[in-house]
Short mmCIF file of C-alpha atoms and ligand atoms in Angstrom, two decimals:
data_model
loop_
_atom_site.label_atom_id
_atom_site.label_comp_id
_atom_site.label_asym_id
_atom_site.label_seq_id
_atom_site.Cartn_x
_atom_site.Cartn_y
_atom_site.Cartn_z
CA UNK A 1 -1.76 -5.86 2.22
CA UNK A 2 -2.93 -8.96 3.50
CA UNK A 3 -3.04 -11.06 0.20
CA UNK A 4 -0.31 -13.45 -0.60
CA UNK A 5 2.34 -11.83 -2.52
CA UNK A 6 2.20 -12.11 -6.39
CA UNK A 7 -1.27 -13.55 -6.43
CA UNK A 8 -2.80 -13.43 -10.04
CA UNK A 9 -6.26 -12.41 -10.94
CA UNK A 10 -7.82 -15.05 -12.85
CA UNK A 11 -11.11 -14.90 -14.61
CA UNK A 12 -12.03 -18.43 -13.02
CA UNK A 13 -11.88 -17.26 -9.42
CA UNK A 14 -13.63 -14.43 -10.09
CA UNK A 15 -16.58 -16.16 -10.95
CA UNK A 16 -16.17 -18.74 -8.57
CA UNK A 17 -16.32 -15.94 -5.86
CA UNK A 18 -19.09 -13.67 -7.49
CA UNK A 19 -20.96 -17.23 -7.57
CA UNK A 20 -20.29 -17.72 -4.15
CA UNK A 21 -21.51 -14.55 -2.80
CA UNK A 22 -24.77 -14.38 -4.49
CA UNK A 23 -25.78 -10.60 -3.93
CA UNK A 24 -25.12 -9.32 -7.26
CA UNK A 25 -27.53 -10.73 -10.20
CA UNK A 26 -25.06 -12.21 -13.13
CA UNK A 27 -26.92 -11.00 -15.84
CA UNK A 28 -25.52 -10.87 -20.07
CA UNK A 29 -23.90 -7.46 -18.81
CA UNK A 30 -22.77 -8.74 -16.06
CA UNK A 31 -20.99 -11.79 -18.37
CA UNK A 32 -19.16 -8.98 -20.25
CA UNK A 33 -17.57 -7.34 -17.43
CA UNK A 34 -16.17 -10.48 -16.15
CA UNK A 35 -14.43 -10.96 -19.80
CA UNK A 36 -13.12 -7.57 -19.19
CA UNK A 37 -12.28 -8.42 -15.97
CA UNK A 38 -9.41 -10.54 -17.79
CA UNK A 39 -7.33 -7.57 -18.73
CA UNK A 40 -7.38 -5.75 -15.69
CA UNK A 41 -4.86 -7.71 -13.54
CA UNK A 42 -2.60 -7.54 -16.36
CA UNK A 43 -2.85 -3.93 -16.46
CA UNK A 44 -2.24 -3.18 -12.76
CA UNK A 45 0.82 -5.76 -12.87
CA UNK A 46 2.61 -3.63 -15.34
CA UNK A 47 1.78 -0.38 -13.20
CA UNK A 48 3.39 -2.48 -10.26
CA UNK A 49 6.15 -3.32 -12.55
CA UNK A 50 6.62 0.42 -13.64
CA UNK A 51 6.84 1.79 -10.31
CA UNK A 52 9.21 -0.87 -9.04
CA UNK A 53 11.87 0.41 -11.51
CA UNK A 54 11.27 4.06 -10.60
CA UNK A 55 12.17 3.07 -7.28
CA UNK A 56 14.98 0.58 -8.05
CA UNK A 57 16.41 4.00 -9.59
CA UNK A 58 16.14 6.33 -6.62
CA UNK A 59 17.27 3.76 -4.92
CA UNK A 60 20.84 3.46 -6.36
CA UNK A 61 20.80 7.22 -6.97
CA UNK A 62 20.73 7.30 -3.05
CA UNK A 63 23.24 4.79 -3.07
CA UNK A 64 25.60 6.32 -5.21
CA UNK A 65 25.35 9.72 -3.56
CA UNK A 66 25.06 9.05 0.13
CA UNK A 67 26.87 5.86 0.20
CA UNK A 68 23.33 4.36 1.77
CA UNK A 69 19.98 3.83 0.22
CA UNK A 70 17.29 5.08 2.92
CA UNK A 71 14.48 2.77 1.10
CA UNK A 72 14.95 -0.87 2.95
CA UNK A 73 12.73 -3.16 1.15
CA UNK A 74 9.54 -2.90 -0.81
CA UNK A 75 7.24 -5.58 -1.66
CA UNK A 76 4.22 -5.38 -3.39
CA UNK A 77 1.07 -7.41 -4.48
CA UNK A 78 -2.35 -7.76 -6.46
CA UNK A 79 -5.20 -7.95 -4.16
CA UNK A 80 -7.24 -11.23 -4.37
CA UNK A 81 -10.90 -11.36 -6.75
CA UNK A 82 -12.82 -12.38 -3.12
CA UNK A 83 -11.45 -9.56 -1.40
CA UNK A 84 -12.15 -6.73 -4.14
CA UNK A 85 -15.47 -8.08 -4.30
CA UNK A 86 -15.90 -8.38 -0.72
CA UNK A 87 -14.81 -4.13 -0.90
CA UNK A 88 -17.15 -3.62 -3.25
CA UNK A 89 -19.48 -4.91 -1.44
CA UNK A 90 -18.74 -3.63 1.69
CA UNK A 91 -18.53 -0.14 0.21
CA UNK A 92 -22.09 -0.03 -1.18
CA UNK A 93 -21.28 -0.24 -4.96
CA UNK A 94 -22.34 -2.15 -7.88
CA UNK A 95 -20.23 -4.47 -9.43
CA UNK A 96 -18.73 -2.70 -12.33
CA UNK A 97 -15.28 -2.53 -13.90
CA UNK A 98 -15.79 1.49 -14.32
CA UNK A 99 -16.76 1.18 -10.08
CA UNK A 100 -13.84 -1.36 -9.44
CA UNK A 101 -11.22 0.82 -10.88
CA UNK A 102 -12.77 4.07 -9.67
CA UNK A 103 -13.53 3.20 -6.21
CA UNK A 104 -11.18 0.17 -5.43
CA UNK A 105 -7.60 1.94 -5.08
CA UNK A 106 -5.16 -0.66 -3.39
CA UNK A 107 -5.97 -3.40 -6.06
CA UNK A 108 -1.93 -2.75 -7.11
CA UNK A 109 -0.38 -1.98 -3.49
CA UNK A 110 3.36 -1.58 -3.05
CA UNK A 111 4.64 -1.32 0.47
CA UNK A 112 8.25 0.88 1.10
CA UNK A 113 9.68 0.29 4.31
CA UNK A 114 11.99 2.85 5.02
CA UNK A 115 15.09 3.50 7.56
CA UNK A 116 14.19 7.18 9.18
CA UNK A 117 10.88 8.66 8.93
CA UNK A 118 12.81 11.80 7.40
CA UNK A 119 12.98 9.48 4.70
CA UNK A 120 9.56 8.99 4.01
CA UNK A 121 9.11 12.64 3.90
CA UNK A 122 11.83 13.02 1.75
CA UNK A 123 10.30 9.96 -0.77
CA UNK A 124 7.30 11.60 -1.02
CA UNK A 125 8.54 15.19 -1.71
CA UNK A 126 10.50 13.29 -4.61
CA UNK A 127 7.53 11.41 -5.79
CA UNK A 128 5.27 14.39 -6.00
CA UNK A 129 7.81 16.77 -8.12
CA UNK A 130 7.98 13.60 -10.50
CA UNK A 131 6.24 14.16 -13.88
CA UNK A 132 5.86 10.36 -14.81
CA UNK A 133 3.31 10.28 -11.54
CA UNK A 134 0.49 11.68 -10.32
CA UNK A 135 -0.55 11.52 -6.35
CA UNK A 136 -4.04 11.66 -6.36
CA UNK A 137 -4.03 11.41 -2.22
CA UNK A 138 -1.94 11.66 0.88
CA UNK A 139 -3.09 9.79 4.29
CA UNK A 140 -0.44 10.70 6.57
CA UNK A 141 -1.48 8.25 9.77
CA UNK A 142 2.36 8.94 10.94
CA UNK A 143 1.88 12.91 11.72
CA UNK A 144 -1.86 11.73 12.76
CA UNK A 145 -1.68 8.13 13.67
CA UNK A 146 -5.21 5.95 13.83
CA UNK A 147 -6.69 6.01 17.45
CA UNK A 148 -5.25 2.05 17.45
CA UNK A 149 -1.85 3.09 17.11
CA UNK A 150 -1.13 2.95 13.62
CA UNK A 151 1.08 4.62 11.78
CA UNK A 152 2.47 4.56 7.98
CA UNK A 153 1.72 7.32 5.37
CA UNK A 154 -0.50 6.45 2.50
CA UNK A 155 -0.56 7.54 -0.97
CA UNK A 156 -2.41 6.89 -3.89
CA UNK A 157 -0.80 7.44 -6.91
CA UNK A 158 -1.84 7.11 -10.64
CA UNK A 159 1.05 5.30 -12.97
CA UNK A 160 0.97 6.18 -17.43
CA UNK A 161 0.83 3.01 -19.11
CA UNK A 162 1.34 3.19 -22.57
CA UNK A 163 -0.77 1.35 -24.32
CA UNK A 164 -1.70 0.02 -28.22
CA UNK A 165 -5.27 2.09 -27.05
CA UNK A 166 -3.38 5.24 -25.49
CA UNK A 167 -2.10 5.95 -22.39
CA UNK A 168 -4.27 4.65 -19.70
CA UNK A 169 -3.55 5.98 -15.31
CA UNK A 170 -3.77 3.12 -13.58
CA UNK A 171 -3.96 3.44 -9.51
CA UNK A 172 -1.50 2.16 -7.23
CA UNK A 173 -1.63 2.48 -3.13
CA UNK A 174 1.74 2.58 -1.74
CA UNK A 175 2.62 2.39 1.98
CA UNK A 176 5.39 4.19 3.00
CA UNK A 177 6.61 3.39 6.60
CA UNK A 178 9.81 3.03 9.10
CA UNK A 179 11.35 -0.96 9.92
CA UNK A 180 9.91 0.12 13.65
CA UNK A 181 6.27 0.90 11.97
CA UNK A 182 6.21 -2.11 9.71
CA UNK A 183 7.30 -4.49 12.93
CA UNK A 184 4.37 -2.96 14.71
CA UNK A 185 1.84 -3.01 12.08
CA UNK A 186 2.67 -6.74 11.18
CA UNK A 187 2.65 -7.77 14.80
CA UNK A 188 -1.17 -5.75 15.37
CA UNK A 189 -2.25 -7.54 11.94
CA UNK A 190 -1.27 -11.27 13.54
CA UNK A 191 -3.45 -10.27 16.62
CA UNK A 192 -6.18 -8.57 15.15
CA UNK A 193 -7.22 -12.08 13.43
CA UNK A 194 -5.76 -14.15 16.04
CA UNK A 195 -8.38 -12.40 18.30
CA UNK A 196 -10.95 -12.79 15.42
CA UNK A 197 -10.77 -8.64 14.85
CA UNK A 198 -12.50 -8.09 18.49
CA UNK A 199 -9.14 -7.29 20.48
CA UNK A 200 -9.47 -7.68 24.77
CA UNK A 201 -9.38 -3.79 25.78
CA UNK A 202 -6.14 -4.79 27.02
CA UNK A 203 -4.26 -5.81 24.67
CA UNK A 204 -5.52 -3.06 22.42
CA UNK A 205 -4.28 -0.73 25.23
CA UNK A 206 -1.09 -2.36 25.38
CA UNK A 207 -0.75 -2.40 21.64
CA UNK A 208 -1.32 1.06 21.81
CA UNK A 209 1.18 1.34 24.40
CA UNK A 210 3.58 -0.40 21.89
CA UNK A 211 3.18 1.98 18.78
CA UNK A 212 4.37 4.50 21.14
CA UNK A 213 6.98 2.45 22.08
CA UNK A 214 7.71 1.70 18.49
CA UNK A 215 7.57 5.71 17.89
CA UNK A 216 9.69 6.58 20.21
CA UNK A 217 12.59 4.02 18.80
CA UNK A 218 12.07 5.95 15.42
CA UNK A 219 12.84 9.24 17.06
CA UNK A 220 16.07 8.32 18.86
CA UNK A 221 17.35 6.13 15.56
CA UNK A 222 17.06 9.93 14.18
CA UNK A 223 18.34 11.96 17.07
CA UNK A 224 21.54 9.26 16.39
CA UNK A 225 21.31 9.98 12.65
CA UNK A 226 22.01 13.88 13.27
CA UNK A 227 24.98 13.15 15.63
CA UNK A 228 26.32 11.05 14.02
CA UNK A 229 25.88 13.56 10.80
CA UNK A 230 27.66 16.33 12.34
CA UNK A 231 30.27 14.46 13.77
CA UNK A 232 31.36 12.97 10.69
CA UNK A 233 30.93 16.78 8.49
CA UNK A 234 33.12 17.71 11.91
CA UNK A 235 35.65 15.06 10.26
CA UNK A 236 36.55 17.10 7.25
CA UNK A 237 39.66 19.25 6.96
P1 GTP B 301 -9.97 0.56 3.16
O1 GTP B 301 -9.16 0.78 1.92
O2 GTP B 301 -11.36 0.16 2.92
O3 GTP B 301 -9.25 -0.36 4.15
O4 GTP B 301 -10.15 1.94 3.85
P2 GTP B 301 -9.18 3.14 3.74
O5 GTP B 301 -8.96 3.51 2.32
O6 GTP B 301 -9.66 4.21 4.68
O7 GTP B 301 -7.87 2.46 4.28
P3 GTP B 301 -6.57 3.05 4.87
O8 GTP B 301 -5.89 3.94 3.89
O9 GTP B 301 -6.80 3.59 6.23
O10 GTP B 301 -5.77 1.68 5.01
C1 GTP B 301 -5.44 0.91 3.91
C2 GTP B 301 -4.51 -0.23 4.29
O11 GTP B 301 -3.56 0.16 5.31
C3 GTP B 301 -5.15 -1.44 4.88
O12 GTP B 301 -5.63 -2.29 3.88
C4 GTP B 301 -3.99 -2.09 5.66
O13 GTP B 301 -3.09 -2.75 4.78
C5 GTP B 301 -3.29 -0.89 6.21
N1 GTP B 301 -3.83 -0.53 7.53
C6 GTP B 301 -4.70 0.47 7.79
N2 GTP B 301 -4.99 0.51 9.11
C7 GTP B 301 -4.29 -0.48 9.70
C8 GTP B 301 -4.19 -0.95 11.05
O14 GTP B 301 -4.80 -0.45 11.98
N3 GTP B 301 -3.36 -2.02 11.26
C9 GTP B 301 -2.64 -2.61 10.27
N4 GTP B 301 -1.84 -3.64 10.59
N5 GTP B 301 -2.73 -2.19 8.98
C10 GTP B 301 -3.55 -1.16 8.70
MG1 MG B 302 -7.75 2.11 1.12
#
């Protein structure tokens, strides 16, 4: 999620950017899609919009009926026109819409930053049973974190938008991770471009070093949560 939150699609940029980047041959069909291309934001904002209020609910469900809501923040975002087309490009494929919204999945990304890891897990068992939802993919970097460190779980999910036309899925990446996880993922992100994405074995080892770190703060916050758990059910008469 590097784009600026909130950033808007606009048919302008997009050909600025395809302009720009010369590969791809703008051609009468090529014209079209960009018209198309207009619609498209529109559509993922409401699937952002959709799946904010799903969550809003859970959320105050939680609230109500643990006294806490697990979920800490979200935020979420549209990726930018220059870097779907730099994806696209990067990725081999032609510029379509039909290839954008096949093989581009974190154009709508949402990012849930969560207490516990046990939450997480428990998010995502609630997200899958859902009906109004449908995970098409699970990446869970937290059981199997990247050789860098990383760790978060990703989904891909696919939201119903009702629509004049029908109902139309439209993709969504979420990123579900702990406070601990996001602190360590922003700070990696900061120094992966401060370092111009070639990190000094180092600092990579030390960053490595960190995640653990980071990992190992998650696991005590929930060896606390259990005490504390059992000493308050110990409380009752
Ligand atoms: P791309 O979508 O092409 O990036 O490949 P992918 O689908 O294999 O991506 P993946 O699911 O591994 O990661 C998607 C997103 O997770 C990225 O765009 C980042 O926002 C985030 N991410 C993944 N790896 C890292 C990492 O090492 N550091 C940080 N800070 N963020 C990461
Ligand atoms: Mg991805």
């Amino acid at each position: 999620m590097d784009e600026q939150e909130g950033t808007q699609l606009t048919l302008n940029q997009l050909q600025v950017h395809v302009k720009d980047m010369q590969q791809w041959q703008i051609n009468e069909d090529f014209a079209k899609q960009i018209e198309d291309f207009k619609t498209l934001p529109v559509l993922y904002r409401h699937a952002l919009n959709e799946l904010q209020n799903k969550i809003d609910v859970i959320k105050s469900e939680w609230q109500v009926r643990d006294g806490f809501s697990p979920i800490e923040h979200v935020k979420s975002r549209i990726k930018e026109p220059k870097s779907i087309l730099q994806k696209m490009q990067r990725k081999g494929y032609e510029f379509s819409l039909g290839n954008m919204e096949q093989y581009i999945h974190d154009i709508a990304g949402m990012r849930i930053v969560c207490a516990f890891v046990k939450d997480i897990y428990r998010l995502v068992d609630h997200l899958s049973a859902r009906e109004d939802m449908r995970i098409l993919e699970i990446k869970d970097y937290i059981a199997h974190p990247k050789p860098n460190g990383y760790q978060s779980l990703h989904l891909i999910i696919a939201i119903p938008l009702i629509l004049l036309e029908g109902t139309r899925w439209v993709k969504v990446e979420i990123q579900l991770r702990t406070l601990a996880m996001d602190f360590w993922a922003s700070m990696e992100h900061i120094l992966y471009y401060k370092f111009d994405k070639q990190l000094p074995a180092h600092v990579a080892e030390e960053l490595k070093e960190a995640a653990r770190a980071a990992d190992e703060l998650d696991q005590k916050m929930l060896r606390l949560r259990r005490e504390i758990l059992e000493l308050s059910e110990g409380d009752g008469p």
